[in-house]
PDB file of C-alpha atoms in Angstrom:
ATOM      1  CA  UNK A   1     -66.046 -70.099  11.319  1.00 45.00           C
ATOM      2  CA  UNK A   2     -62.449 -71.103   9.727  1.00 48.00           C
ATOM      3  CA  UNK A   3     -59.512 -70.498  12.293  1.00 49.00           C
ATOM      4  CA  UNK A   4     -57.759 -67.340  11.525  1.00 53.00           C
ATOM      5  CA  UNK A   5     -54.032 -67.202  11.219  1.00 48.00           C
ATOM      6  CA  UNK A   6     -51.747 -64.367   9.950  1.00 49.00           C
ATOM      7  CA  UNK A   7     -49.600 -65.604   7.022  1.00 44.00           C
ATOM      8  CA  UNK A   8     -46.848 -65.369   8.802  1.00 47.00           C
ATOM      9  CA  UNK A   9     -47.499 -67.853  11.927  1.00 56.00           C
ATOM     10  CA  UNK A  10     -47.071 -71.493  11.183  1.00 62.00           C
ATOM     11  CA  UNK A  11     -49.884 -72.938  13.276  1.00 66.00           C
ATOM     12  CA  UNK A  12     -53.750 -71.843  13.759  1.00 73.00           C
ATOM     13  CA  UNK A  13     -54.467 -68.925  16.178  1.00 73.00           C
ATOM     14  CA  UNK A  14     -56.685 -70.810  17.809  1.00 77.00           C
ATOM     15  CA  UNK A  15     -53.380 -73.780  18.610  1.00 75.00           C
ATOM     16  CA  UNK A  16     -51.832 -71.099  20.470  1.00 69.00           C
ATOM     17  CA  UNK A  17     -54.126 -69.518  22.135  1.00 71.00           C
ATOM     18  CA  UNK A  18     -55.239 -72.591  23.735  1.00 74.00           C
ATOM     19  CA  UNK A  19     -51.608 -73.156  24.760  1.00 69.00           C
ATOM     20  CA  UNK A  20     -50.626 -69.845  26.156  1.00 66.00           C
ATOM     21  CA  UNK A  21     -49.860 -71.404  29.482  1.00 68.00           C
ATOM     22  CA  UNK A  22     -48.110 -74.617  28.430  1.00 69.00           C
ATOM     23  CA  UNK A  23     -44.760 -74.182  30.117  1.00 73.00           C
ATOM     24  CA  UNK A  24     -42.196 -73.420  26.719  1.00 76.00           C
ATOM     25  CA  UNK A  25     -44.756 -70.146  25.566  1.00 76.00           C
ATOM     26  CA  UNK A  26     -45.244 -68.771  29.253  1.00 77.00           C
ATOM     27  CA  UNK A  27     -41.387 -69.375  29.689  1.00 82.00           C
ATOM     28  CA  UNK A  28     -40.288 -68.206  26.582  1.00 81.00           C
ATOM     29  CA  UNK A  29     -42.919 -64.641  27.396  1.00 81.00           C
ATOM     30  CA  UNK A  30     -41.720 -64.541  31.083  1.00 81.00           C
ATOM     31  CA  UNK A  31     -37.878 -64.852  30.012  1.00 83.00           C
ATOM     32  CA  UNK A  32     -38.524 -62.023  27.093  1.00 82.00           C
ATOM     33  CA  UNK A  33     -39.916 -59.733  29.557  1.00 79.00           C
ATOM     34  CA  UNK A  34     -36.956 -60.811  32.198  1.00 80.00           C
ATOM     35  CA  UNK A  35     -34.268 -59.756  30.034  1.00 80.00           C
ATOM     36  CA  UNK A  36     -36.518 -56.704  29.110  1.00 77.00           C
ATOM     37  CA  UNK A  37     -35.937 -58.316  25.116  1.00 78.00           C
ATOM     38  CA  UNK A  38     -39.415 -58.207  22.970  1.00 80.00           C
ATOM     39  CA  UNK A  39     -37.715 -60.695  19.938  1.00 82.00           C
ATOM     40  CA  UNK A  40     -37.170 -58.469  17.240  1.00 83.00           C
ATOM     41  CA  UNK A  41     -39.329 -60.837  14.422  1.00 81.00           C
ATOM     42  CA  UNK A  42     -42.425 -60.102  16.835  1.00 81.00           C
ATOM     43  CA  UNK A  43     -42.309 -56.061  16.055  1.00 82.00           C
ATOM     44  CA  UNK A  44     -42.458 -56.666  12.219  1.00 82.00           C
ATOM     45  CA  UNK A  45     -45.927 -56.214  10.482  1.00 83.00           C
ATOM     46  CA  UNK A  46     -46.989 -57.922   7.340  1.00 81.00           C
ATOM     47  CA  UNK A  47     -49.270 -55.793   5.085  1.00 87.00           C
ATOM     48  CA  UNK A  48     -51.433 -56.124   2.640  1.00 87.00           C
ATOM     49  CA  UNK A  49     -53.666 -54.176   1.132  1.00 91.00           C
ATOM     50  CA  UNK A  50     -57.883 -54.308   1.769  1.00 91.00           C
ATOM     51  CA  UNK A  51     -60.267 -52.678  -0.914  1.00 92.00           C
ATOM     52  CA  UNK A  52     -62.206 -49.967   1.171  1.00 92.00           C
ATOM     53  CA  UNK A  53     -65.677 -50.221  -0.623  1.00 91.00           C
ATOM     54  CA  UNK A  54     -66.062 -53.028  -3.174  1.00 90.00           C
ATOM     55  CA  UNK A  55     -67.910 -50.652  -5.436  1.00 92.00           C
ATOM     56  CA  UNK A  56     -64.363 -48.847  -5.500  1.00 92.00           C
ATOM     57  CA  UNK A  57     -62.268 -49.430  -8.572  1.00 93.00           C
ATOM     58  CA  UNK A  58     -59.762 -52.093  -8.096  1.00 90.00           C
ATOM     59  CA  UNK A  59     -57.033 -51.220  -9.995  1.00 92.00           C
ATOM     60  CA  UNK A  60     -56.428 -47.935  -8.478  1.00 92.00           C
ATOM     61  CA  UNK A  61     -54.124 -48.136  -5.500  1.00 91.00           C
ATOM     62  CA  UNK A  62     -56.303 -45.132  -3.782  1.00 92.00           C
ATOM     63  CA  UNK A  63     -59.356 -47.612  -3.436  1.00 92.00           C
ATOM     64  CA  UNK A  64     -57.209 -49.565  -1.094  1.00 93.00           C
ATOM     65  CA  UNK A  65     -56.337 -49.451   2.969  1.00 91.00           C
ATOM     66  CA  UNK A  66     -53.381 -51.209   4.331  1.00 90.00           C
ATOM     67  CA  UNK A  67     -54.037 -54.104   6.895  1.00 88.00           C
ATOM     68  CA  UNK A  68     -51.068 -55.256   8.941  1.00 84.00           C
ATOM     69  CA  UNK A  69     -50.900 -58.039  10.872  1.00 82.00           C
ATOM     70  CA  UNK A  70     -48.526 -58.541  13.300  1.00 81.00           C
ATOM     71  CA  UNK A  71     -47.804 -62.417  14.429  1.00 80.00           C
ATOM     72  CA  UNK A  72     -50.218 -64.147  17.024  1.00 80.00           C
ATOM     73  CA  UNK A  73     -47.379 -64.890  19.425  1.00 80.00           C
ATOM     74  CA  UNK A  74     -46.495 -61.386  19.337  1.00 84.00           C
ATOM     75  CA  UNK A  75     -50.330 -60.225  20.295  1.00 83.00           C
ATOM     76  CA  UNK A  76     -50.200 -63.061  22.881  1.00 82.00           C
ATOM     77  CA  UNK A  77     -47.171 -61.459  24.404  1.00 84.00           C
ATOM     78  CA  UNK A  78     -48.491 -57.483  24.478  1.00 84.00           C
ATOM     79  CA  UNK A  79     -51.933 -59.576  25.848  1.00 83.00           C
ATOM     80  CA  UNK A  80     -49.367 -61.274  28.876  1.00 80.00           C
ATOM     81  CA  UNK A  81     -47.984 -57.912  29.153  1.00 82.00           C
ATOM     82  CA  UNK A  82     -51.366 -56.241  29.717  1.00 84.00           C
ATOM     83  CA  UNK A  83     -52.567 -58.459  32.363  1.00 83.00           C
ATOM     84  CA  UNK A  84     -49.570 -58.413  34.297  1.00 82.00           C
ATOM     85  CA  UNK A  85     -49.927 -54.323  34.477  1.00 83.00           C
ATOM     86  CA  UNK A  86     -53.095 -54.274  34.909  1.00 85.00           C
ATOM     87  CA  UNK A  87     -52.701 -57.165  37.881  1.00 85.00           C
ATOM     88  CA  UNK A  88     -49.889 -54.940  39.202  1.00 84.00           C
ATOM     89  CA  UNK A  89     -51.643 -51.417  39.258  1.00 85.00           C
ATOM     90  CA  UNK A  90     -54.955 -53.091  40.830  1.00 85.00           C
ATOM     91  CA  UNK A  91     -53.032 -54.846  43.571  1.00 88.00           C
ATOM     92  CA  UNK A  92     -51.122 -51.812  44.224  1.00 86.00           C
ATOM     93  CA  UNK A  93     -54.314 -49.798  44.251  1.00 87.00           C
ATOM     94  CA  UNK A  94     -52.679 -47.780  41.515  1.00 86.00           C
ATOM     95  CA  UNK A  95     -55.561 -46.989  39.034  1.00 85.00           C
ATOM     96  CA  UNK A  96     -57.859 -43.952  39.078  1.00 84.00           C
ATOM     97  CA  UNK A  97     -61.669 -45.117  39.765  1.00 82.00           C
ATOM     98  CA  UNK A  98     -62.755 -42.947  36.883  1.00 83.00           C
ATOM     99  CA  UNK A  99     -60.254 -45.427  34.828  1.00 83.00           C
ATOM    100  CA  UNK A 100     -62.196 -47.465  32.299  1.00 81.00           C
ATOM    101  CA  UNK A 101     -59.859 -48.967  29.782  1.00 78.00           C
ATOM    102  CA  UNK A 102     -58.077 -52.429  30.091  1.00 77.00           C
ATOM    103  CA  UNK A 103     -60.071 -52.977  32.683  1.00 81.00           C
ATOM    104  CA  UNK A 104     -62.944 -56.014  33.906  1.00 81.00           C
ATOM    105  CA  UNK A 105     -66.317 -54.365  34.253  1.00 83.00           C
ATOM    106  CA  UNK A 106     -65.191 -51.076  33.177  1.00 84.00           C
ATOM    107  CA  UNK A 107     -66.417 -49.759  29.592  1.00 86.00           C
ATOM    108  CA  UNK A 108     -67.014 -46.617  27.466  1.00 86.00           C
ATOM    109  CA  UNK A 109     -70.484 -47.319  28.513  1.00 89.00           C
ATOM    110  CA  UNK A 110     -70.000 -47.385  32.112  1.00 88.00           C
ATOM    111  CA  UNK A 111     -67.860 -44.033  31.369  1.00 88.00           C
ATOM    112  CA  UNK A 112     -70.790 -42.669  29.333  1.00 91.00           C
ATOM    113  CA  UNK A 113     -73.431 -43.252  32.434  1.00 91.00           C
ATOM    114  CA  UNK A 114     -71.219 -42.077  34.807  1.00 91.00           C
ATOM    115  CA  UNK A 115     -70.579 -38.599  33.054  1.00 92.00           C
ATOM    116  CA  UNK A 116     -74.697 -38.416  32.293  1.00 94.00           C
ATOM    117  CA  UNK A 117     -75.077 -39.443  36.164  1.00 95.00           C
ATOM    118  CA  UNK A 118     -73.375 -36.358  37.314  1.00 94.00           C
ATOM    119  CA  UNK A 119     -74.144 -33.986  34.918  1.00 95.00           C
ATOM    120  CA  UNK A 120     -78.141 -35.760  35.681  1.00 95.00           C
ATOM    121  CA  UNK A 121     -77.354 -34.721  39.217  1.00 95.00           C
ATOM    122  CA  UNK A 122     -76.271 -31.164  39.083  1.00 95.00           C
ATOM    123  CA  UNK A 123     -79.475 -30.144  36.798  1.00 94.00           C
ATOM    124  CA  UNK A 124     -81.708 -32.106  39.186  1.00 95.00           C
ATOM    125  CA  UNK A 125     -79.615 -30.544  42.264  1.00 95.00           C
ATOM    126  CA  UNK A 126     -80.017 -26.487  40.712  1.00 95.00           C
ATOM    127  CA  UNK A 127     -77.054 -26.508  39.293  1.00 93.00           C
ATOM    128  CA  UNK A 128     -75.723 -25.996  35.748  1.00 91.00           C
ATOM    129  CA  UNK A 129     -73.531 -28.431  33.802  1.00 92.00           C
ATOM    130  CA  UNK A 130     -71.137 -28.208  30.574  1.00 91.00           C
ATOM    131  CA  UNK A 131     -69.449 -30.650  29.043  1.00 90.00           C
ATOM    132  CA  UNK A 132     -65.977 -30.491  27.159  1.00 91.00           C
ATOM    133  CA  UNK A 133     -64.768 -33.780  24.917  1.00 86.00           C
ATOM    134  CA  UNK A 134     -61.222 -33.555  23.821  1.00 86.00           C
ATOM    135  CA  UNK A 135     -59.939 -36.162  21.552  1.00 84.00           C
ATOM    136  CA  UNK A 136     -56.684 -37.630  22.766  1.00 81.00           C
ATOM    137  CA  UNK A 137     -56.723 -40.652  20.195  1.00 77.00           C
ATOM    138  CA  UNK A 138     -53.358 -39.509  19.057  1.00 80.00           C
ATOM    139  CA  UNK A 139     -51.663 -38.130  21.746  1.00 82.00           C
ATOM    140  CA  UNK A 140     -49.486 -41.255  22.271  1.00 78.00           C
ATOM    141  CA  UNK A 141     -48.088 -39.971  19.142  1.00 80.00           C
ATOM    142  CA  UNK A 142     -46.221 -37.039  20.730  1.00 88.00           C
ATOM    143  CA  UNK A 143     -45.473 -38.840  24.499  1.00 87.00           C
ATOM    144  CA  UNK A 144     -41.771 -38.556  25.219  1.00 89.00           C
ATOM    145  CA  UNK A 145     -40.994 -42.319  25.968  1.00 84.00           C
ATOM    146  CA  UNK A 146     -38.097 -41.227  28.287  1.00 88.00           C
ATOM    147  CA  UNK A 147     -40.294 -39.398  30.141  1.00 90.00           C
ATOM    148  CA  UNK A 148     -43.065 -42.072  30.486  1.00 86.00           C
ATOM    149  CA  UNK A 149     -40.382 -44.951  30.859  1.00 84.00           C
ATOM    150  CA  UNK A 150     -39.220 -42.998  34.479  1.00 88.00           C
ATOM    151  CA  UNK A 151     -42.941 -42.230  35.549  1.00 88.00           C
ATOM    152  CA  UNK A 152     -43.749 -46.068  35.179  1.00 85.00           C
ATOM    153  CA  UNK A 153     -41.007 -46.929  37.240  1.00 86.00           C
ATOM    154  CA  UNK A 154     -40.999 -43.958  39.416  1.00 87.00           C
ATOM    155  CA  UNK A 155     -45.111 -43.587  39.830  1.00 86.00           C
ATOM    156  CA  UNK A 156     -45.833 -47.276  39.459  1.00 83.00           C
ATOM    157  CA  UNK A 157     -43.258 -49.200  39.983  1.00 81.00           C
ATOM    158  CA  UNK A 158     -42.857 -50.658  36.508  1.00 80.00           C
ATOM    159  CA  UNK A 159     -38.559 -50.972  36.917  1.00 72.00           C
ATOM    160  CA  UNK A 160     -38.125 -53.035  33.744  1.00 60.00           C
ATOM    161  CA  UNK A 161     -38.391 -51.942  30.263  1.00 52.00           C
ATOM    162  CA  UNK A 162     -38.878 -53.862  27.160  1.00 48.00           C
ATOM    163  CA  UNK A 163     -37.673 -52.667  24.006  1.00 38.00           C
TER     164      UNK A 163
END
């Protein structure tokens, strides 16, 4: 399979992925999230457009979907980021049990059979069950950053922010 690289990095994903922890890239992440700086050409996107359905008719713009691809240092660093957190909550004992995202051994699976476990175990046991999904995929969208800037650092301990 050919290396994939964004158009905008200069060397092969693969280069710097290998070479996250040579000293310059873990510096130059540790010292960006030190002075709570993310470099300002990491948060630009480049897009391009991606047919949908290749029976779809090129030359109308609606056939298309818009790809962006941010650079591979910058996914490296949100990928440093993430660790570190997730490091931080577990050592602090921080995270829910029920939490299943971002973390090792944890899945929508293991979610899944935990949920038809109990819900297994109340029928079994006499008792009823119900289930009620709510979709929260965009409810980042409306989060007051203020707001979840001070829990982090007040609930978790998270004192620096990177903007």
């Amino acid at each position: 399979m050919p290396d994939k690289q964004c158009l905008s990095d200069l060397l092969p994903t693969s280069l710097l992925k290998k070479n996250i922890e040579v000293p310059f890239v873990a510096d130059f992440f540790n010292s960006s999230l030190a002075f709570g700086a993310f470099p300002a050409p990491f948060k630009a996107s480049y897009i391009r457009p991606l047919l949908k359905k290749t029976d779809l008719d090129s030359t109308d713009v609606k056939s298309y979907r818009p790809i962006s691809n941010l650079l591979v240092l910058s996914k490296l660093l949100e990928g440093h980021v993430a660790r570190q957190s997730i490091s931080h909550l577990t050592a602090l004992e921080l995270l829910s049990e029920l939490q299943s995202a971002y973390r090792a051994h944890h899945s929508t699976e293991t979610a899944v059979l935990k949920v038809l476990g109990d819900i297994l175990r109340a029928i079994d046991g006499g008792g009823l069950a119900a289930l009620m999904l709510l979709d929260l995929s965009a409810a980042f969208d409306t989060v007051d950053h203020t707001i979840l800037l001070r829990r982090l650092k007040v609930s978790y301990g998270m004192r620096r922010s990177v903007f």
